[in-house]
mmCIF file of C-alpha atoms in Angstrom:
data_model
loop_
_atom_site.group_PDB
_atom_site.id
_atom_site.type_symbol
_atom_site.label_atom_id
_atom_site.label_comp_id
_atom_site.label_asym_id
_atom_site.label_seq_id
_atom_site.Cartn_x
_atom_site.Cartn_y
_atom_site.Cartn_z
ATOM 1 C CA UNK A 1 -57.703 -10.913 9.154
ATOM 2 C CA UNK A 2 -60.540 -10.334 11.830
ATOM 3 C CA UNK A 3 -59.288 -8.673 14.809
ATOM 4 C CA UNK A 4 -59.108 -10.346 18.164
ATOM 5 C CA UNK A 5 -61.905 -7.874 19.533
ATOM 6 C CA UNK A 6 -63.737 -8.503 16.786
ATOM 7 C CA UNK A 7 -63.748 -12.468 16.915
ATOM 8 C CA UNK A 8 -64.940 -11.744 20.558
ATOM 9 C CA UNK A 9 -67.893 -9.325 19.709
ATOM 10 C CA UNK A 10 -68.826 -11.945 17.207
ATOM 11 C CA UNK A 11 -68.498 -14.914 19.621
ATOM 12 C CA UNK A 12 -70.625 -12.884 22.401
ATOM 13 C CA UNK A 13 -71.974 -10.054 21.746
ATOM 14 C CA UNK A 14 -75.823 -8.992 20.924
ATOM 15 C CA UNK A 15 -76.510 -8.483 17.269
ATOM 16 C CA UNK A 16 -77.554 -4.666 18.772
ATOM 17 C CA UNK A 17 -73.879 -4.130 19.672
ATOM 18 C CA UNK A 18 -72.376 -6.235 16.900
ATOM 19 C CA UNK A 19 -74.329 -3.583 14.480
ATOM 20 C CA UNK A 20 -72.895 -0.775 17.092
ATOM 21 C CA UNK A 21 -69.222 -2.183 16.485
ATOM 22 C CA UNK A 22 -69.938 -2.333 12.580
ATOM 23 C CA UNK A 23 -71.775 0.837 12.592
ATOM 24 C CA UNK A 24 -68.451 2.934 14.858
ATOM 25 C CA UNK A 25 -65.560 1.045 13.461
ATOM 26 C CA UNK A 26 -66.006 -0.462 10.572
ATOM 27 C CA UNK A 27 -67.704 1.809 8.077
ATOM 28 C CA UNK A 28 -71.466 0.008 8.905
ATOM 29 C CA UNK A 29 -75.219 1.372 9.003
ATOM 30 C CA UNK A 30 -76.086 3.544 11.915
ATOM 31 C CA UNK A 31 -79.394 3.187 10.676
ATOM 32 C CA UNK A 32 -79.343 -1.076 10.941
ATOM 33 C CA UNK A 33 -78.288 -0.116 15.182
ATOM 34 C CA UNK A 34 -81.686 2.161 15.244
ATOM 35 C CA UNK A 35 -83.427 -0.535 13.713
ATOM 36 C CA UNK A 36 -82.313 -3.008 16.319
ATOM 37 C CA UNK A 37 -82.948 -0.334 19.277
ATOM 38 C CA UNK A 38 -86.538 0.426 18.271
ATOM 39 C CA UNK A 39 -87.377 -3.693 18.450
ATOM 40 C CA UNK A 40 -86.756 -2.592 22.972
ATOM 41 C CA UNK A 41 -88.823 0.134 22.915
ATOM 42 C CA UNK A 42 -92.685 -0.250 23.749
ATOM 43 C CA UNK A 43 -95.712 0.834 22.791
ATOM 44 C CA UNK A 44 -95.626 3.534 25.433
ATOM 45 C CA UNK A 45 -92.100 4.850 24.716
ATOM 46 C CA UNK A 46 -90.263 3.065 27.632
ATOM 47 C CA UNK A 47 -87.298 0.061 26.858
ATOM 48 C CA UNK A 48 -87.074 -3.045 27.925
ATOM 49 C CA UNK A 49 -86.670 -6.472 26.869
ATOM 50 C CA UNK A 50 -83.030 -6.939 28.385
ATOM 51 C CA UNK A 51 -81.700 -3.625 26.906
ATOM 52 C CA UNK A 52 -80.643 -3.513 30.465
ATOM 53 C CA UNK A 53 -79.383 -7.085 30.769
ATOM 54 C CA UNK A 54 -79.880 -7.339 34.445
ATOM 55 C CA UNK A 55 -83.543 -6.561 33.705
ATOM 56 C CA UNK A 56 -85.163 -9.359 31.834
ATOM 57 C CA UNK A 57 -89.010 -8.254 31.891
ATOM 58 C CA UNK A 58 -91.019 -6.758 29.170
ATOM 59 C CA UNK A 59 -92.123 -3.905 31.042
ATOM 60 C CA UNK A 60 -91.150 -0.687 30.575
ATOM 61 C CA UNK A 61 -87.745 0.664 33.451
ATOM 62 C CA UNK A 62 -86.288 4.080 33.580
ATOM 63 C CA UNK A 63 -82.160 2.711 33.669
ATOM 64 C CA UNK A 64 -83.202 1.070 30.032
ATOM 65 C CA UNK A 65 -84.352 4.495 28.294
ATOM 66 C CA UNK A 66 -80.892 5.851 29.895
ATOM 67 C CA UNK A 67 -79.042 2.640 28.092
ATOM 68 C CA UNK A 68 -80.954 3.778 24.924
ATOM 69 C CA UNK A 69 -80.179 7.582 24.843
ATOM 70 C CA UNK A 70 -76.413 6.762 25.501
ATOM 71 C CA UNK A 71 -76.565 4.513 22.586
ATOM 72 C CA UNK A 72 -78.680 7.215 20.614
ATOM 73 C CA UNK A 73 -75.782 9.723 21.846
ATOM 74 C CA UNK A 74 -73.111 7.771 19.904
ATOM 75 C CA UNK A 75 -74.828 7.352 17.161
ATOM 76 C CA UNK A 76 -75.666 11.431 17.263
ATOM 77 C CA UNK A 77 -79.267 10.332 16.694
ATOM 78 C CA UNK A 78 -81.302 12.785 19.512
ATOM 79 C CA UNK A 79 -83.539 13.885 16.040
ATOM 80 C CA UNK A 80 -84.793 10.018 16.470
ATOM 81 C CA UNK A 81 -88.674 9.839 16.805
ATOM 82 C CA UNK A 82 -87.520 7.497 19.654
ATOM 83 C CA UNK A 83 -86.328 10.036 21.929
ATOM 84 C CA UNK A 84 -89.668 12.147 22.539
ATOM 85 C CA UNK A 85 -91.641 8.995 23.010
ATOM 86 C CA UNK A 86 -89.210 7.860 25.338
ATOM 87 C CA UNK A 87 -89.935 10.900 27.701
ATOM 88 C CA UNK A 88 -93.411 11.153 27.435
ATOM 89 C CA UNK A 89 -92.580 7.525 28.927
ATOM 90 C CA UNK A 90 -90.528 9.049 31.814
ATOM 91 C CA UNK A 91 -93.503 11.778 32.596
ATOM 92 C CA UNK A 92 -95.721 8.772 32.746
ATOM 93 C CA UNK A 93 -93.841 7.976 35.436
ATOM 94 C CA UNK A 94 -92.509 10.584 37.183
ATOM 95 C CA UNK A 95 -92.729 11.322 40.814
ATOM 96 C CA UNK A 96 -93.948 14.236 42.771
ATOM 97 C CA UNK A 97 -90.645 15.456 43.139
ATOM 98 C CA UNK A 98 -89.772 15.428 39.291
ATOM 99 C CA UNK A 99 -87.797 12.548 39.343
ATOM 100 C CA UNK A 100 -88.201 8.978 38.154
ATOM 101 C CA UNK A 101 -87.681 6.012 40.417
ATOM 102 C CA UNK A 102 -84.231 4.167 40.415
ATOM 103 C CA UNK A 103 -87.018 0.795 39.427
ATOM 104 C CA UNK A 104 -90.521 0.299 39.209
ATOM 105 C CA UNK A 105 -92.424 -2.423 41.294
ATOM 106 C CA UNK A 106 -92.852 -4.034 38.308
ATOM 107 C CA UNK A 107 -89.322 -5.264 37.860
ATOM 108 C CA UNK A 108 -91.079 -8.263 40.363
ATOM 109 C CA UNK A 109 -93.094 -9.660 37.269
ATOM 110 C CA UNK A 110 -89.746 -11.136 35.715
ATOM 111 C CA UNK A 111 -86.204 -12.572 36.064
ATOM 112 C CA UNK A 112 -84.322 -10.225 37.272
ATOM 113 C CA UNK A 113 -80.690 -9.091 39.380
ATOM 114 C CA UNK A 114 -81.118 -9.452 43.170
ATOM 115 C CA UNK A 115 -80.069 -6.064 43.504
ATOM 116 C CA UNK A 116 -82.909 -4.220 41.455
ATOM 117 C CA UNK A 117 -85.020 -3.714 44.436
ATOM 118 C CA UNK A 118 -87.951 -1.078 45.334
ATOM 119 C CA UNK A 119 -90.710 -0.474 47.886
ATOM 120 C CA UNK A 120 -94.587 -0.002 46.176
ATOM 121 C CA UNK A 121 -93.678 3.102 46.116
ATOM 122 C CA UNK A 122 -90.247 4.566 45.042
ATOM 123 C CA UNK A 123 -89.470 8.141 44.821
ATOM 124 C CA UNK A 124 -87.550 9.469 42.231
ATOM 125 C CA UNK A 125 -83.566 8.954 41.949
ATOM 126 C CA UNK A 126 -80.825 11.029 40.877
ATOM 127 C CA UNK A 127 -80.142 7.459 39.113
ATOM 128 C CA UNK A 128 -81.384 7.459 36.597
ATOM 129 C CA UNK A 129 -82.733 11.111 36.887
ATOM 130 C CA UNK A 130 -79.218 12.998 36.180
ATOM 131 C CA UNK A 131 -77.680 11.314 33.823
ATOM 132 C CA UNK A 132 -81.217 11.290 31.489
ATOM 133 C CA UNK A 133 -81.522 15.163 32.165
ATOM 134 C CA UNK A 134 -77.731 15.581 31.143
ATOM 135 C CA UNK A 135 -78.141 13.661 27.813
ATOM 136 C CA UNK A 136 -81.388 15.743 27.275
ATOM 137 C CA UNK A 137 -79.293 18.942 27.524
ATOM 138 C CA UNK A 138 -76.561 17.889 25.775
ATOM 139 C CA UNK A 139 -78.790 17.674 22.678
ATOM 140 C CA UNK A 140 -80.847 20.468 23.440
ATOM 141 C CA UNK A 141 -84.202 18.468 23.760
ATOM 142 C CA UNK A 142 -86.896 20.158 24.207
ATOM 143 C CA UNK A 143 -89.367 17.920 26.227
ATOM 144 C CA UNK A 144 -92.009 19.130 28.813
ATOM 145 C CA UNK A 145 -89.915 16.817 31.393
ATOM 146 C CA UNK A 146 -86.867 18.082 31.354
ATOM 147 C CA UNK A 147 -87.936 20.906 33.144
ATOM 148 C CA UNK A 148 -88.757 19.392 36.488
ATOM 149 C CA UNK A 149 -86.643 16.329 35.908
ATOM 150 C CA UNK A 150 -83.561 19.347 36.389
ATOM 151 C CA UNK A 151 -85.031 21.236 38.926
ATOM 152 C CA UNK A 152 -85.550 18.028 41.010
ATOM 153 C CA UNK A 153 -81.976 17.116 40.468
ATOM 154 C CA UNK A 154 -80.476 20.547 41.295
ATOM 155 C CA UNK A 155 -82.293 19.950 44.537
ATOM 156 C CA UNK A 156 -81.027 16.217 44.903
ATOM 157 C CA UNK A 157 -77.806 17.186 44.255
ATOM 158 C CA UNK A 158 -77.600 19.841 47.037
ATOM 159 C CA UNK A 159 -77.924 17.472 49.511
ATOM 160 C CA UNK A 160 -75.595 15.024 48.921
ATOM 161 C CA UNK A 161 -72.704 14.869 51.873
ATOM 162 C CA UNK A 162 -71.535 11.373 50.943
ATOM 163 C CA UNK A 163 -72.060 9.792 47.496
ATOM 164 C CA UNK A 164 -72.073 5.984 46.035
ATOM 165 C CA UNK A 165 -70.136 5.133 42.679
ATOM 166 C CA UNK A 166 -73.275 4.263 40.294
ATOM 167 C CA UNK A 167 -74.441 7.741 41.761
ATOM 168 C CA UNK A 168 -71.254 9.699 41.490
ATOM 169 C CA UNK A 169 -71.538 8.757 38.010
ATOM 170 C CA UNK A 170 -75.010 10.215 37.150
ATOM 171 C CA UNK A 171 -74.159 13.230 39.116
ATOM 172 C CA UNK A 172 -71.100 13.882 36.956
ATOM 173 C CA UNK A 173 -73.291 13.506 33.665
ATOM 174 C CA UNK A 174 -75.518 16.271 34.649
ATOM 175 C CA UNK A 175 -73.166 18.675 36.009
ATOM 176 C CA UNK A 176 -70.918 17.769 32.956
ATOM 177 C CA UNK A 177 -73.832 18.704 30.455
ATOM 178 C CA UNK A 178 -76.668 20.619 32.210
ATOM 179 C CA UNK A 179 -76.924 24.462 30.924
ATOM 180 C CA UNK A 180 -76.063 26.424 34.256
ATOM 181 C CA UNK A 181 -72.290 25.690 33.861
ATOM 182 C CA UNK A 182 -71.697 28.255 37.094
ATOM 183 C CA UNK A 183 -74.022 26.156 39.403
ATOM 184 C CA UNK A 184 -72.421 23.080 38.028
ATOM 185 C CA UNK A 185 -69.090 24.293 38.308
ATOM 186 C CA UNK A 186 -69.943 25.066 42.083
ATOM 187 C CA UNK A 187 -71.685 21.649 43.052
ATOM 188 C CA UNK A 188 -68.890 20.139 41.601
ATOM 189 C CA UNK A 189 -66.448 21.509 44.053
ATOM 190 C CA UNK A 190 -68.149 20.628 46.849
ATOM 191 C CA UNK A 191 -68.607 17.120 45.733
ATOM 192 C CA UNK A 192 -65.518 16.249 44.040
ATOM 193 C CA UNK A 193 -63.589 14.502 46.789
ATOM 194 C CA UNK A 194 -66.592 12.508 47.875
ATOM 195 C CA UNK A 195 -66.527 11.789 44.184
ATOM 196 C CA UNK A 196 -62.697 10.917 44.259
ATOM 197 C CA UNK A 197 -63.118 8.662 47.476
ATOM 198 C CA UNK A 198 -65.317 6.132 45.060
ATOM 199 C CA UNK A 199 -62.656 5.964 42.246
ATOM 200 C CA UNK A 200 -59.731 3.075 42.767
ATOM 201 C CA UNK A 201 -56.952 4.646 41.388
ATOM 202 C CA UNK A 202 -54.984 1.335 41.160
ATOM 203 C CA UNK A 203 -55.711 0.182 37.803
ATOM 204 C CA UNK A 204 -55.254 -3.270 39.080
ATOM 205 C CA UNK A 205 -57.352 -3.136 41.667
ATOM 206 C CA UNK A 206 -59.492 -6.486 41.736
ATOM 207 C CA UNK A 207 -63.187 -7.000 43.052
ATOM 208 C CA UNK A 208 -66.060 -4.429 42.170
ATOM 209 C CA UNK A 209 -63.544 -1.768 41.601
ATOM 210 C CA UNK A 210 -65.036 1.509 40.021
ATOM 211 C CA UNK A 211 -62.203 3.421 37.907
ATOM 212 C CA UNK A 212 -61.354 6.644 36.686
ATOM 213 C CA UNK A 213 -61.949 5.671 33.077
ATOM 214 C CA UNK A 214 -66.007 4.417 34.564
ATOM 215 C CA UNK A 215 -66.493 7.981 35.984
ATOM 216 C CA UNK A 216 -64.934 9.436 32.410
ATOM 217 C CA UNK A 217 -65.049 7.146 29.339
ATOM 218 C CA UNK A 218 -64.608 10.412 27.584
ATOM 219 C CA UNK A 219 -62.754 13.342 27.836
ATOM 220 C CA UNK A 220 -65.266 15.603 30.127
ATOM 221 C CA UNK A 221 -67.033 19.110 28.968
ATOM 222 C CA UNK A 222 -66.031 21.452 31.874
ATOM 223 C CA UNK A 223 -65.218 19.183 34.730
ATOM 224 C CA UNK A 224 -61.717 18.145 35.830
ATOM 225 C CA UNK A 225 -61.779 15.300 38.348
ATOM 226 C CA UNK A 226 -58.889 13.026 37.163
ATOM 227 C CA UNK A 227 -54.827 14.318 35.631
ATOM 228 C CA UNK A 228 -53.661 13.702 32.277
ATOM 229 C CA UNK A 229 -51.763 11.377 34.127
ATOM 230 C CA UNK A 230 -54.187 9.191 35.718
ATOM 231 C CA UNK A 231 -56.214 9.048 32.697
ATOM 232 C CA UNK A 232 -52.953 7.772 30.385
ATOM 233 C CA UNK A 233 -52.101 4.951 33.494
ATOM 234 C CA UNK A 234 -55.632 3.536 33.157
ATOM 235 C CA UNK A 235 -55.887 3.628 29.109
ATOM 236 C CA UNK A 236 -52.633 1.979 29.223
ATOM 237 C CA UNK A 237 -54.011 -0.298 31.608
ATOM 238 C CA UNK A 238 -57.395 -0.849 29.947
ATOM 239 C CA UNK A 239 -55.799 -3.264 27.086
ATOM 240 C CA UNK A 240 -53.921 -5.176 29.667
ATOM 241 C CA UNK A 241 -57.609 -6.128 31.413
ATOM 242 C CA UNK A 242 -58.922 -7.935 28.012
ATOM 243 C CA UNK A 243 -59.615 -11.116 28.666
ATOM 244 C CA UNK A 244 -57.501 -13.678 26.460
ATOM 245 C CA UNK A 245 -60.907 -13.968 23.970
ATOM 246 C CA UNK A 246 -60.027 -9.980 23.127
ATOM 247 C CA UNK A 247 -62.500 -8.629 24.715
ATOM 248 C CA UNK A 248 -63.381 -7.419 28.042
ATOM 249 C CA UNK A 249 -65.744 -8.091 30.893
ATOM 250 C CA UNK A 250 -67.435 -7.350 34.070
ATOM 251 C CA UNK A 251 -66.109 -7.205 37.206
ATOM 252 C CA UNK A 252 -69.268 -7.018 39.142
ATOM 253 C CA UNK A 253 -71.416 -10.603 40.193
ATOM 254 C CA UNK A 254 -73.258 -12.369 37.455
ATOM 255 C CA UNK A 255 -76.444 -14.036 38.669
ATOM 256 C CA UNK A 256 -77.465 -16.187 35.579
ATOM 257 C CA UNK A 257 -74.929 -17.572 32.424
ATOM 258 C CA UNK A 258 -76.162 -15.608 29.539
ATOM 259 C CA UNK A 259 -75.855 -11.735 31.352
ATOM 260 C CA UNK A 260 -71.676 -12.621 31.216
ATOM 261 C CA UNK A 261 -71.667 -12.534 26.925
ATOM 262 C CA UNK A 262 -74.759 -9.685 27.045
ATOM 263 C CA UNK A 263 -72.591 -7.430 29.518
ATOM 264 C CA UNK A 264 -69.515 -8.629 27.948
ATOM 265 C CA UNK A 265 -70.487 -7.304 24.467
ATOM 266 C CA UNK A 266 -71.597 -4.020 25.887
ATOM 267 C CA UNK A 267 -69.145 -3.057 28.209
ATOM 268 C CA UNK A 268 -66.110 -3.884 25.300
ATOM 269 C CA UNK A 269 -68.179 -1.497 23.000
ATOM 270 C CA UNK A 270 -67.927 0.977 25.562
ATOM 271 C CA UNK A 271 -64.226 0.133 26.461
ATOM 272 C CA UNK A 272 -63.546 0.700 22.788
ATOM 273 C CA UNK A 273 -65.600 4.038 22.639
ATOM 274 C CA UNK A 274 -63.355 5.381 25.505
ATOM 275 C CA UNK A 275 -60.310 4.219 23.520
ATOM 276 C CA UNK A 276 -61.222 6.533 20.682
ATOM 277 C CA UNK A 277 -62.595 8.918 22.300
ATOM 278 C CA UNK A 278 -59.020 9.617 24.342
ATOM 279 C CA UNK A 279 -57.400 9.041 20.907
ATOM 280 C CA UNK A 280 -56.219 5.672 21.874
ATOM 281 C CA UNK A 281 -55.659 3.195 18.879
ATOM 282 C CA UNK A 282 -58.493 0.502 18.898
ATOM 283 C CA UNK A 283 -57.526 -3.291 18.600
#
């Protein structure tokens, strides 16, 4: 008998993340996912397509290549040909500064959120910037980009005072997975109760809440920002938030019908990849 979650992946999800739920939890083809990824990559390396659902162009965005190496990173597919062509894509468009932009201008040439927004001409952002740079280290990647792309994080990084949550969370990938554990261990002390006054720590919080389990979906390399404690009240508290369809969905605005079942399939894969990776039975 199909599984509540399941029926709901089936019902809503992508057929890229119903091949990710076949391919992590029931036995399937990792290959058949990479298949399906490659169709949102371009001709110059970049993704698009609505990899990103809030993105709906066909040009080429940095936040969709970091959607595609966290999908590559479950799969443990770095060796992909689809990795180096993605960042000769990011040194196409890197700034001065070594980092790429949070968007391009030319998220204006299609549908897309109201709150992907740039100038002519945006500097580089430690979103998408760190958490790219971290994924890049975690596989040991070597790419001519990942030089600078650090180095202009380090120095992003060292300035922060006060942090947002979508940037907390790229700052945490980096210093999680970057090489220089001692100068991540450091930055992290500074930072970690900005970092900690983004988290809602009531698991039922309502609204655009941003939770422990969104800073850590898995158990973290070095850094210790949340107790055992915390963590076990919000897994416990993660199946009590699926929606009565089995599967779960987002609690941030959705500006046109069919983002709800695109973000709805994604996020439950990911709420199911944090269940197993905190060795949390999956429904």
């Amino acid at each position: 008998m199909e599984s509540t979650v399941e029926r709901y992946i089936q019902l809503n999800a992508r057929l890229l993340d119903r091949l990710r739920y076949e391919a992590l939890f029931k036995g399937g083809s990792k290959e058949r996912v990479l298949q399906a990824l490659r169709a949102y990559q371009n001709p110059d390396g970049g993704f698009a397509h609505a990899l990103e659902p809030d993105l709906r162009g066909t040009t080429s965005q940095p936040e969709p290549v970091e959607m595609a190496f966290w999908i590559l990173d479950e799969l443990d597919a770095f060796d992909d040909p689809m990795v180096p062509a993605a960042c000769d894509y990011l040194s196409s468009v890197t700034t001065k500064d070594g980092g790429v932009p949070f968007v391009l201008p030319s998220v204006n040439e299609a549908p897309h959120a109201p709150w992907w927004q740039t100038d002519d001409d945006p500097p580089g952002n430690l979103i998408p910037t760190a958490s790219l740079a971290g994924l890049l280290h975690k596989h040991a990647v070597d790419h001519p980009w990942l030089g600078p792309a650090t180095a202009f994080c380090w120095d992003a990084i060292a300035e922060i005072e006060q942090t947002s949550p979508y940037q907390a969370r790229a700052v945490l990938t980096f210093l999680d997975l970057v090489d220089d554990e001692d100068r991540a261990l450091s930055e992290f002390a500074r930072l970690k109760e900005s970092i900690l006054a983004m988290v809602s720590m009531d698991p039922h919080a309502t609204g655009e809440a941003h939770f422990p389990l969104d800073f850590a979906p898995a158990p973290m390399r070095r850094l210790s920002l949340f107790t055992d404690e915390t963590i076990g009240r919000h897994l416990d508290a993660l199946l009590e938030t699926r929606t009565p369809e089995g599967g779960w969905e987002p609690n941030f605005p959705m500006w046109t019908p069919v983002v709800r079942h695109e973000w709805g399939g994604h996020l439950t894969l990911a709420r199911l990849n944090t269940l197993h990776a905190y060795g949390r039975p999956t429904p």
